[in-house]
Tab-separated table of C-alpha atoms in Angstrom:
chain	number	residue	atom	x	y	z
A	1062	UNK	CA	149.169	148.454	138.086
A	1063	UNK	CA	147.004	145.281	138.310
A	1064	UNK	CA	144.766	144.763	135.476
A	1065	UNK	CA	140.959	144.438	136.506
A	1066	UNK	CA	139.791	140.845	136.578
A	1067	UNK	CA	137.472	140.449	134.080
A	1068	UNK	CA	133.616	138.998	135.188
A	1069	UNK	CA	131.845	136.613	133.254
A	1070	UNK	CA	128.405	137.680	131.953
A	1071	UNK	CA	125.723	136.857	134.638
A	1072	UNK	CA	124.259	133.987	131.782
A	1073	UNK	CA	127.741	132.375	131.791
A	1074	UNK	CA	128.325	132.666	135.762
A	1075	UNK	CA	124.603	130.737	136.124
A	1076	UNK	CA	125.296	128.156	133.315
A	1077	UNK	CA	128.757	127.666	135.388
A	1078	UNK	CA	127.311	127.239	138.698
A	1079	UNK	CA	124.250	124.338	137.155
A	1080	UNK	CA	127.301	122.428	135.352
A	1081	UNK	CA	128.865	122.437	138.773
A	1082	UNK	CA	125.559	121.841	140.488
A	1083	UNK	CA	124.607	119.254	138.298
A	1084	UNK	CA	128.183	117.684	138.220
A	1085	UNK	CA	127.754	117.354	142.217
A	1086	UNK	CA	124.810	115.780	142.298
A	1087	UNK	CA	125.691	112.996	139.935
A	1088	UNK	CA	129.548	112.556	140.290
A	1089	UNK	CA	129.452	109.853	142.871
A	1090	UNK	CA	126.556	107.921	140.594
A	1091	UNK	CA	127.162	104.719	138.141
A	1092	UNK	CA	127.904	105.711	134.422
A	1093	UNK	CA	124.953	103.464	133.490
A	1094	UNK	CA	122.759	105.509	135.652
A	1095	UNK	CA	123.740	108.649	134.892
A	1096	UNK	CA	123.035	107.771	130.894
A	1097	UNK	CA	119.619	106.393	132.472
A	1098	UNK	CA	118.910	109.946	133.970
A	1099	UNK	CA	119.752	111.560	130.459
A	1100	UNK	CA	117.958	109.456	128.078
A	1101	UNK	CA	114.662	109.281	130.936
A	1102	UNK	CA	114.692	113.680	130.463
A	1103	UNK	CA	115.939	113.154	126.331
A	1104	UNK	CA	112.298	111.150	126.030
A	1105	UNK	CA	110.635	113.530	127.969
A	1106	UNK	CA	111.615	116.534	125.927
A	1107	UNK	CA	111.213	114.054	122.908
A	1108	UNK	CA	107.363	114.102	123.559
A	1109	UNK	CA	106.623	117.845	124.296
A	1110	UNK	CA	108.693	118.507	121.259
A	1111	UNK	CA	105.635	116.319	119.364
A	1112	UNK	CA	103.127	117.776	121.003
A	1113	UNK	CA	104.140	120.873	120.329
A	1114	UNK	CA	104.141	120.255	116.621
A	1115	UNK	CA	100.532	118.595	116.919
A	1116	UNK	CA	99.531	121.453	118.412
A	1117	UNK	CA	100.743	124.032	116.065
A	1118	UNK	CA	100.032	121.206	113.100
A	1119	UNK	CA	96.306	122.234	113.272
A	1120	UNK	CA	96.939	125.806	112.112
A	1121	UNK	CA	100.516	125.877	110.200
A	1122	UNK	CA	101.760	123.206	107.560
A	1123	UNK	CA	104.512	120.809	108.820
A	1124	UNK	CA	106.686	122.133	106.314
A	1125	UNK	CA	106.419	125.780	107.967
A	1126	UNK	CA	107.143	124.144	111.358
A	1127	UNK	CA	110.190	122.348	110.098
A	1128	UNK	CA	111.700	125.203	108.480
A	1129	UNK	CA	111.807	127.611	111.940
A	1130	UNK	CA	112.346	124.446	113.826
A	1131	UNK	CA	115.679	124.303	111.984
A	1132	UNK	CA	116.513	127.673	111.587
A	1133	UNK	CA	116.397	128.002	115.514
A	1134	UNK	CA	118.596	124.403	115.908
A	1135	UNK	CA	120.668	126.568	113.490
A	1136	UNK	CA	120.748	129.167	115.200
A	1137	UNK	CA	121.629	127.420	118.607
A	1138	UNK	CA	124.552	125.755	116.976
A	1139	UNK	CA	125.920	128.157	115.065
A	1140	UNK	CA	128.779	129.491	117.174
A	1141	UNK	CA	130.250	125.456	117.283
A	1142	UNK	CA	129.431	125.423	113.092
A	1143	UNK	CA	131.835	128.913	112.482
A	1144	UNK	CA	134.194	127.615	114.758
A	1145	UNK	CA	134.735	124.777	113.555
A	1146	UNK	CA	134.907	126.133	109.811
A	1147	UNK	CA	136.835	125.128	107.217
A	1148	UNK	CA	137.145	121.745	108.597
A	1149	UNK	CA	132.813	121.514	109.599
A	1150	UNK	CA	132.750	121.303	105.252
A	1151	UNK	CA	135.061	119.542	104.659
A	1152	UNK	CA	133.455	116.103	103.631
A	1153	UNK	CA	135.158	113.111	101.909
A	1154	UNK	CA	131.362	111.714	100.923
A	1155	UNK	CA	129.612	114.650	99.746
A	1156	UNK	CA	127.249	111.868	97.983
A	1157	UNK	CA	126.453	110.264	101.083
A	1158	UNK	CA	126.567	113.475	103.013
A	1159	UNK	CA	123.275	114.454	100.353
A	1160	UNK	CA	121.870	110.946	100.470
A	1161	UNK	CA	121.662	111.537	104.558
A	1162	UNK	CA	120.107	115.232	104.132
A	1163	UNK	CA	117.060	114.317	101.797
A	1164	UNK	CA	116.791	110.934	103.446
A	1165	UNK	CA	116.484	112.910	107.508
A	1166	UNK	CA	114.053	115.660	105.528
A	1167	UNK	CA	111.970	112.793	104.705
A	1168	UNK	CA	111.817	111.208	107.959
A	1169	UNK	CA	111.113	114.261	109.492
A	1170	UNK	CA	108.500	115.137	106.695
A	1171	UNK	CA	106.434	111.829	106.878
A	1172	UNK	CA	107.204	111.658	110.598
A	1173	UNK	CA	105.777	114.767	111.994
A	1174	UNK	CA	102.977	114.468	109.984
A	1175	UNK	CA	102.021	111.680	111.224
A	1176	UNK	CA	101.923	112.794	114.264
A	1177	UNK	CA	99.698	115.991	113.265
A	1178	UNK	CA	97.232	113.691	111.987
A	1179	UNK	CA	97.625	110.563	114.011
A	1180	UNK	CA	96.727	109.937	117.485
A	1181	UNK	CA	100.534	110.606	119.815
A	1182	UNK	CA	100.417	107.443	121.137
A	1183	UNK	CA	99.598	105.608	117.822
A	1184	UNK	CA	102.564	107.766	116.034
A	1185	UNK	CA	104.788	107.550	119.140
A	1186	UNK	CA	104.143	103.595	118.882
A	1187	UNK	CA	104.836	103.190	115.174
A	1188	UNK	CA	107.967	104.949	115.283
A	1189	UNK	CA	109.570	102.640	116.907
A	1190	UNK	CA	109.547	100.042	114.723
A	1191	UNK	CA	112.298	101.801	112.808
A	1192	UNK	CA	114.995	99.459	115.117
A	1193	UNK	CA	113.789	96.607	112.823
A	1194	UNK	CA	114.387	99.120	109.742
A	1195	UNK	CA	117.941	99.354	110.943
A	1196	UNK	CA	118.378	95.401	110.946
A	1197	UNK	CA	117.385	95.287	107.318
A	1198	UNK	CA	119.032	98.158	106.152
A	1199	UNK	CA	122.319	96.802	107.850
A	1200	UNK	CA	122.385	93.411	106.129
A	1201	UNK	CA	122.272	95.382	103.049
A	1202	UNK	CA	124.328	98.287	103.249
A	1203	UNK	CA	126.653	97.286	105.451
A	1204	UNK	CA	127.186	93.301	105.245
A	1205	UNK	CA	126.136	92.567	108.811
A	1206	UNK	CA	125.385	88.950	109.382
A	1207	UNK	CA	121.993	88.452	111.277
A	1208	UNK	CA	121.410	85.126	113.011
A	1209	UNK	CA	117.990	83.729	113.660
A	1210	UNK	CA	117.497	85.142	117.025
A	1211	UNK	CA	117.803	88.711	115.612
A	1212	UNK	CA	115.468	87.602	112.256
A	1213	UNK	CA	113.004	86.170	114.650
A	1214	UNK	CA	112.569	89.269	116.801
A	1215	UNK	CA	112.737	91.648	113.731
A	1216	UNK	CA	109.562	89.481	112.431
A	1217	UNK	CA	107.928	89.727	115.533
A	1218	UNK	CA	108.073	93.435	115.806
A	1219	UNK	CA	106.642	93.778	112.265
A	1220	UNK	CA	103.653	91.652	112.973
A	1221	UNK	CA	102.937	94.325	116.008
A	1222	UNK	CA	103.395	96.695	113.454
A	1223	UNK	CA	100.666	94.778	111.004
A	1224	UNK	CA	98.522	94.436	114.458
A	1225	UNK	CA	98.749	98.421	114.749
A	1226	UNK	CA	98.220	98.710	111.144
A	1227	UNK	CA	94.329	96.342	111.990
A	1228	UNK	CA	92.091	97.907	109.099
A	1229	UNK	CA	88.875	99.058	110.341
A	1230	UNK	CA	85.027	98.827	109.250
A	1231	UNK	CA	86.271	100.129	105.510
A	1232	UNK	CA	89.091	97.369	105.048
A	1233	UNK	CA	91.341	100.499	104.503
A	1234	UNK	CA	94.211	101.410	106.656
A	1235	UNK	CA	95.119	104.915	107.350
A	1236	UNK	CA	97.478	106.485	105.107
A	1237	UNK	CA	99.098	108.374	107.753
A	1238	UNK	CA	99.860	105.340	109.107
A	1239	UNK	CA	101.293	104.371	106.612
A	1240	UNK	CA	103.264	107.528	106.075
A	1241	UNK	CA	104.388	107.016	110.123
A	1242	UNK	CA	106.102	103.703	108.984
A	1243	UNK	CA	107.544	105.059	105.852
A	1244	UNK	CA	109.535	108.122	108.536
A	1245	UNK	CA	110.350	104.919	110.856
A	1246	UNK	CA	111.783	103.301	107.986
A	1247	UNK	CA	113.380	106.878	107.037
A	1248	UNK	CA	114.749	107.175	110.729
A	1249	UNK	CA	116.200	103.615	110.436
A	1250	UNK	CA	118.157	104.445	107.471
A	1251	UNK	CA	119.543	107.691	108.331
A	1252	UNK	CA	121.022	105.672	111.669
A	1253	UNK	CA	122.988	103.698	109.003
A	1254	UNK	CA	123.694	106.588	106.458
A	1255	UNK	CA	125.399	108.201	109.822
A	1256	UNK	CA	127.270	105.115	110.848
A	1257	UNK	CA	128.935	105.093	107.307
A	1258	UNK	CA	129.580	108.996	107.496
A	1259	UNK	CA	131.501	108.700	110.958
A	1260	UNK	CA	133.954	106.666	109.539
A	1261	UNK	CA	135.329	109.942	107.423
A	1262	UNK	CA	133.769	112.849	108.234
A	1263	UNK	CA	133.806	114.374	111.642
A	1264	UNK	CA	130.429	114.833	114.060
A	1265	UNK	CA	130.604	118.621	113.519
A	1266	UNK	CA	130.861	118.132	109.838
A	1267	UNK	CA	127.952	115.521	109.790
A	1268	UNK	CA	125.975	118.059	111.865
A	1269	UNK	CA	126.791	121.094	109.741
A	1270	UNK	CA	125.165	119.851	106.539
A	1271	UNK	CA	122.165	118.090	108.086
A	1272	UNK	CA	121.634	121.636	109.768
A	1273	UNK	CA	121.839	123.520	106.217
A	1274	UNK	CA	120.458	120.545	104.034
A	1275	UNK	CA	117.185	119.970	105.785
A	1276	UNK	CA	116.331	123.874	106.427
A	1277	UNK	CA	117.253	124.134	102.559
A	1278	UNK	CA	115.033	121.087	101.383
A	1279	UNK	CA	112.095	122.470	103.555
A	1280	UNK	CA	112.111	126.601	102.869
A	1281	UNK	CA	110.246	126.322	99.438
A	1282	UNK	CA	107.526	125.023	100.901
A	1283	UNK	CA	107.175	126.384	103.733
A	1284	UNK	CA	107.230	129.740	101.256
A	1285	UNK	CA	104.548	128.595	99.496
A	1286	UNK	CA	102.357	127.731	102.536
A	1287	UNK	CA	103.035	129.773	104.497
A	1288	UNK	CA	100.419	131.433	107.041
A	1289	UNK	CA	101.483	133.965	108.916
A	1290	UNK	CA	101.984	132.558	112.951
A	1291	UNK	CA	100.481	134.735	115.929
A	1292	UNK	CA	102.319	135.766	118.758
A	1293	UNK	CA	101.676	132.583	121.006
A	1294	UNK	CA	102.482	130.584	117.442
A	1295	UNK	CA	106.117	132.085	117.449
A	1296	UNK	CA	106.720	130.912	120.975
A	1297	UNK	CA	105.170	127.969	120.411
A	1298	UNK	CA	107.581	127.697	117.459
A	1299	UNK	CA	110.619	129.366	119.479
A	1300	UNK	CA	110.137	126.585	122.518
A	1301	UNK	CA	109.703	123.455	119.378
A	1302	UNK	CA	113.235	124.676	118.131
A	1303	UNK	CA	115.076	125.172	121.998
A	1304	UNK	CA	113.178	121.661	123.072
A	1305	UNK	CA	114.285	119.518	120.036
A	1306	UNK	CA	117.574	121.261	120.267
A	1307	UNK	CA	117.628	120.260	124.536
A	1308	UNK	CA	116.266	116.742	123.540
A	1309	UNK	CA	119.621	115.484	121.122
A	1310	UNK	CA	121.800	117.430	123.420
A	1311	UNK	CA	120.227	115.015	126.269
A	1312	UNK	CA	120.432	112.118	124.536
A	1313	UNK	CA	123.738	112.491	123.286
A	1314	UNK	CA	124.895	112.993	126.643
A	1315	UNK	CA	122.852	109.429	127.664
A	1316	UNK	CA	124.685	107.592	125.141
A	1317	UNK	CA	128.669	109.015	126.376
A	1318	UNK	CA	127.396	108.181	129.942
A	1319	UNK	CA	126.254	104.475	129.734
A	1320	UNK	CA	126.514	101.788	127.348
A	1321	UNK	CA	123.588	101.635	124.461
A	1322	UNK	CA	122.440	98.331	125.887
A	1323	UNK	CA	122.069	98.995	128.995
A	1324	UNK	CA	119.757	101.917	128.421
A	1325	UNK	CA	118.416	102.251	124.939
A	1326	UNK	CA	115.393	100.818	126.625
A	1327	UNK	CA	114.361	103.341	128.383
A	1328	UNK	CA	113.359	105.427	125.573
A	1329	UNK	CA	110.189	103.680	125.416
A	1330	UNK	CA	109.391	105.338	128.102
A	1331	UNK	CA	108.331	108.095	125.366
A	1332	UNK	CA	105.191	106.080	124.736
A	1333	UNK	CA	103.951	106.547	127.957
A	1334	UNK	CA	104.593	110.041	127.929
A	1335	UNK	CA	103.056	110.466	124.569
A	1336	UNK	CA	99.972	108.619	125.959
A	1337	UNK	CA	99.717	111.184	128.619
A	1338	UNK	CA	100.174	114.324	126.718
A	1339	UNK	CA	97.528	112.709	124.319
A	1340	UNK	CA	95.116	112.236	126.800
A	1341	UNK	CA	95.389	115.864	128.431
A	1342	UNK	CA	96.153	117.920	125.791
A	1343	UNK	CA	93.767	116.460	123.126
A	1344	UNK	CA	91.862	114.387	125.015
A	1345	UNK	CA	92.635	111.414	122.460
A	1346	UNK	CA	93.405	107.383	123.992
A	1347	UNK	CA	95.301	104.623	121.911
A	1348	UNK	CA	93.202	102.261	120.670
A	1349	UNK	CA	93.833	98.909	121.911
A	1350	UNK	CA	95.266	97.344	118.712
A	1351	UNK	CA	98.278	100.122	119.097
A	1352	UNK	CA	98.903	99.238	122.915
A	1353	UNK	CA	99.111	95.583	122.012
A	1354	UNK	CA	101.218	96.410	119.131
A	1355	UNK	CA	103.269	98.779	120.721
A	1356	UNK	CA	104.144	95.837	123.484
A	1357	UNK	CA	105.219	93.580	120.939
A	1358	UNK	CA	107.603	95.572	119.719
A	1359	UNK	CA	109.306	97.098	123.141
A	1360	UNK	CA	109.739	93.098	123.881
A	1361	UNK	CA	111.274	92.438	120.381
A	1362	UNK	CA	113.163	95.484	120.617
A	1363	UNK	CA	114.753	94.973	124.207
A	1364	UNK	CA	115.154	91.276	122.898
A	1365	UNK	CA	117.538	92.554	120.104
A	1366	UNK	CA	119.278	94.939	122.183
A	1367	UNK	CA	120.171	92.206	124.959
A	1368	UNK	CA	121.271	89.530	122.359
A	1369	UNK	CA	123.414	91.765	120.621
A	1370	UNK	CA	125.205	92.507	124.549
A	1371	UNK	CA	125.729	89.454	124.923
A	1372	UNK	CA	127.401	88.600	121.549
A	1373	UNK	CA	129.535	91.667	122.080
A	1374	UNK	CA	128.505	93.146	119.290
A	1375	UNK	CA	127.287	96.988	118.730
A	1376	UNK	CA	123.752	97.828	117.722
A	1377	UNK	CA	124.210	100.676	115.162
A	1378	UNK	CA	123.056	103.300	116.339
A	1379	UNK	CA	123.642	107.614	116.024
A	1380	UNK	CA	122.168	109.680	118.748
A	1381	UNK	CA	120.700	111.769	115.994
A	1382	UNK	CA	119.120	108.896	114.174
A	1383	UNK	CA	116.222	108.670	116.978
A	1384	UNK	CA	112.410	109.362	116.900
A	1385	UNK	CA	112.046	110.803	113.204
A	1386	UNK	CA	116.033	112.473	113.457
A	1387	UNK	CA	114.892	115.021	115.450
């Protein structure tokens, strides 16, 4: 007697039929512009994950949002974490793997907060800056000889930084400013922190701790301010954890499409999206200062990025390393 066949569950039969959609509609297209598509919808997720966290940032504290924010990223990736187990914790730098976990909390602390408090655009703008972080941080962590093509752009893209920075009436600049830099700077570093990690540990294992570490680092806080969400807040908070979590997935999938230099610049594109949202949703415009800023350092950043093609060499860079290692 023939055994039934068995049916997969309608959610498995319609995630079967996009993959094959999707697969259809972009077999026949260049690798390069397939990565283009990704890392275009990876932005675009990037920025209504921040303005979802602005939003919510007027009632909850950041370290509230963070804490559900990873606890539903946990939760989304938990069936590849217990699969993978033993080998997702088994690390051979459990020192660097801890360095990397308070180092991403950080970034993600000063980061987001930033954006609460900051203008999107303005935020959005200064984050980027964290590609001339990475420069620094990889002559001294991991020996990388820069010539004076790379120095000169990285200087450039700091004095748009300084130009975004322009103190107003008081001679003071903005602290959370300041703190924006500080998560670029955080972002940067955890991009390196990752590149060293790869060269032991697995992906899965790398992911694994970030995904217990930071949810750790933030719960205490979060206890201790914690004010108790509405219904719309916990959907709010429930679409903040399945964006971010869509948003690395895309931009992963950019980076094993096309090459990194062909189109990490198209995640400035999040700029103009964060422009947008700013404008509609809180009815806020960047000042001029930031747009001029911002410009400088897109041009020193695509600068870097096509010198370092043509020497052959590899920018470092870790798909999880982006925005504030969201």
């Amino acid at each position: 007697m023939d055994m039934p066949t068995q049916q997969p569950e309608p959610s498995e039969a319609t995630g079967n039929r996009l993959r094959r959609k999707v697969t259809s509609l972009t077999e026949n297209l260049p690798s390069n512009t397939i990565g283009a598509l990704w890392i275009l919808l990876a932005a675009f997720l990037f920025s209504i994950m921040v303005t979802l966290i602005k939003l919510l940032g007027k009632d909850l504290t950041v370290f509230q949002i963070l804490v559900i924010r990873q606890g539903i990223m946990l939760a989304i990736v938990a069936p590849k974490i217990l699969s993978g187990l033993p080998t997702s914790l088994a690390t051979k730098r459990p020192g660097l793997q801890l360095t990397r976990i308070v180092v991403a909390a950080t970034a993600m602390l000063c980061g987001f907060t930033a954006v609460i408090e900051l203008p999107l655009a303005d935020a959005t703008a200064i984050s980027f800056s964290k590609t001339f972080f990475l420069t620094i941080f990889a002559i001294w962590l991991l020996g990388e000889t820069v010539g004076v093509h790379r120095w000169g752009a990285t200087i450039v893209g700091f004095l748009g930084v300084v130009l975004m920075l322009r103190p107003q009436g008081d001679g003071l600049i903005d602290p959370f400013a300041l703190l924006a830099i500080a998560g670029a700077a955080c972002a940067g570093l955890v991009m390196i922190v990752v590149r060293l990690l790869t060269r032991t540990d697995p992906p899965v294992t790398i992911l694994t701790y970030q995904a217990f570490g930071v949810g750790l680092i933030m719960i205490i806080p979060a206890i201790l301010t914690w004010q108790p969400p509405t219904l719309a807040q916990w959907g709010i908070l429930l679409g903040i954890g399945i964006v971010s979590w869509a948003a690395q997935m895309a931009n992963i999938q950019a980076f094993r499409a096309g090459e990194a230099t062909a189109i990490a610049s198209l995640d400035y594109t999040r700029l103009l999206y964060a422009t947008v949202f700013g404008a509609l949703v809180f009815h806020q415009w960047p000042r001029v200062e930031t747009l001029v800023g911002a410009a400088v350092i897109i041009a020193a950043s695509i600068y870097t990025v096509r010198r370092e093609a043509k020497r052959g060499q590899k920018l470092a860079r870790a798909s999880d390393g982006r925005g504030y290692n969201s």
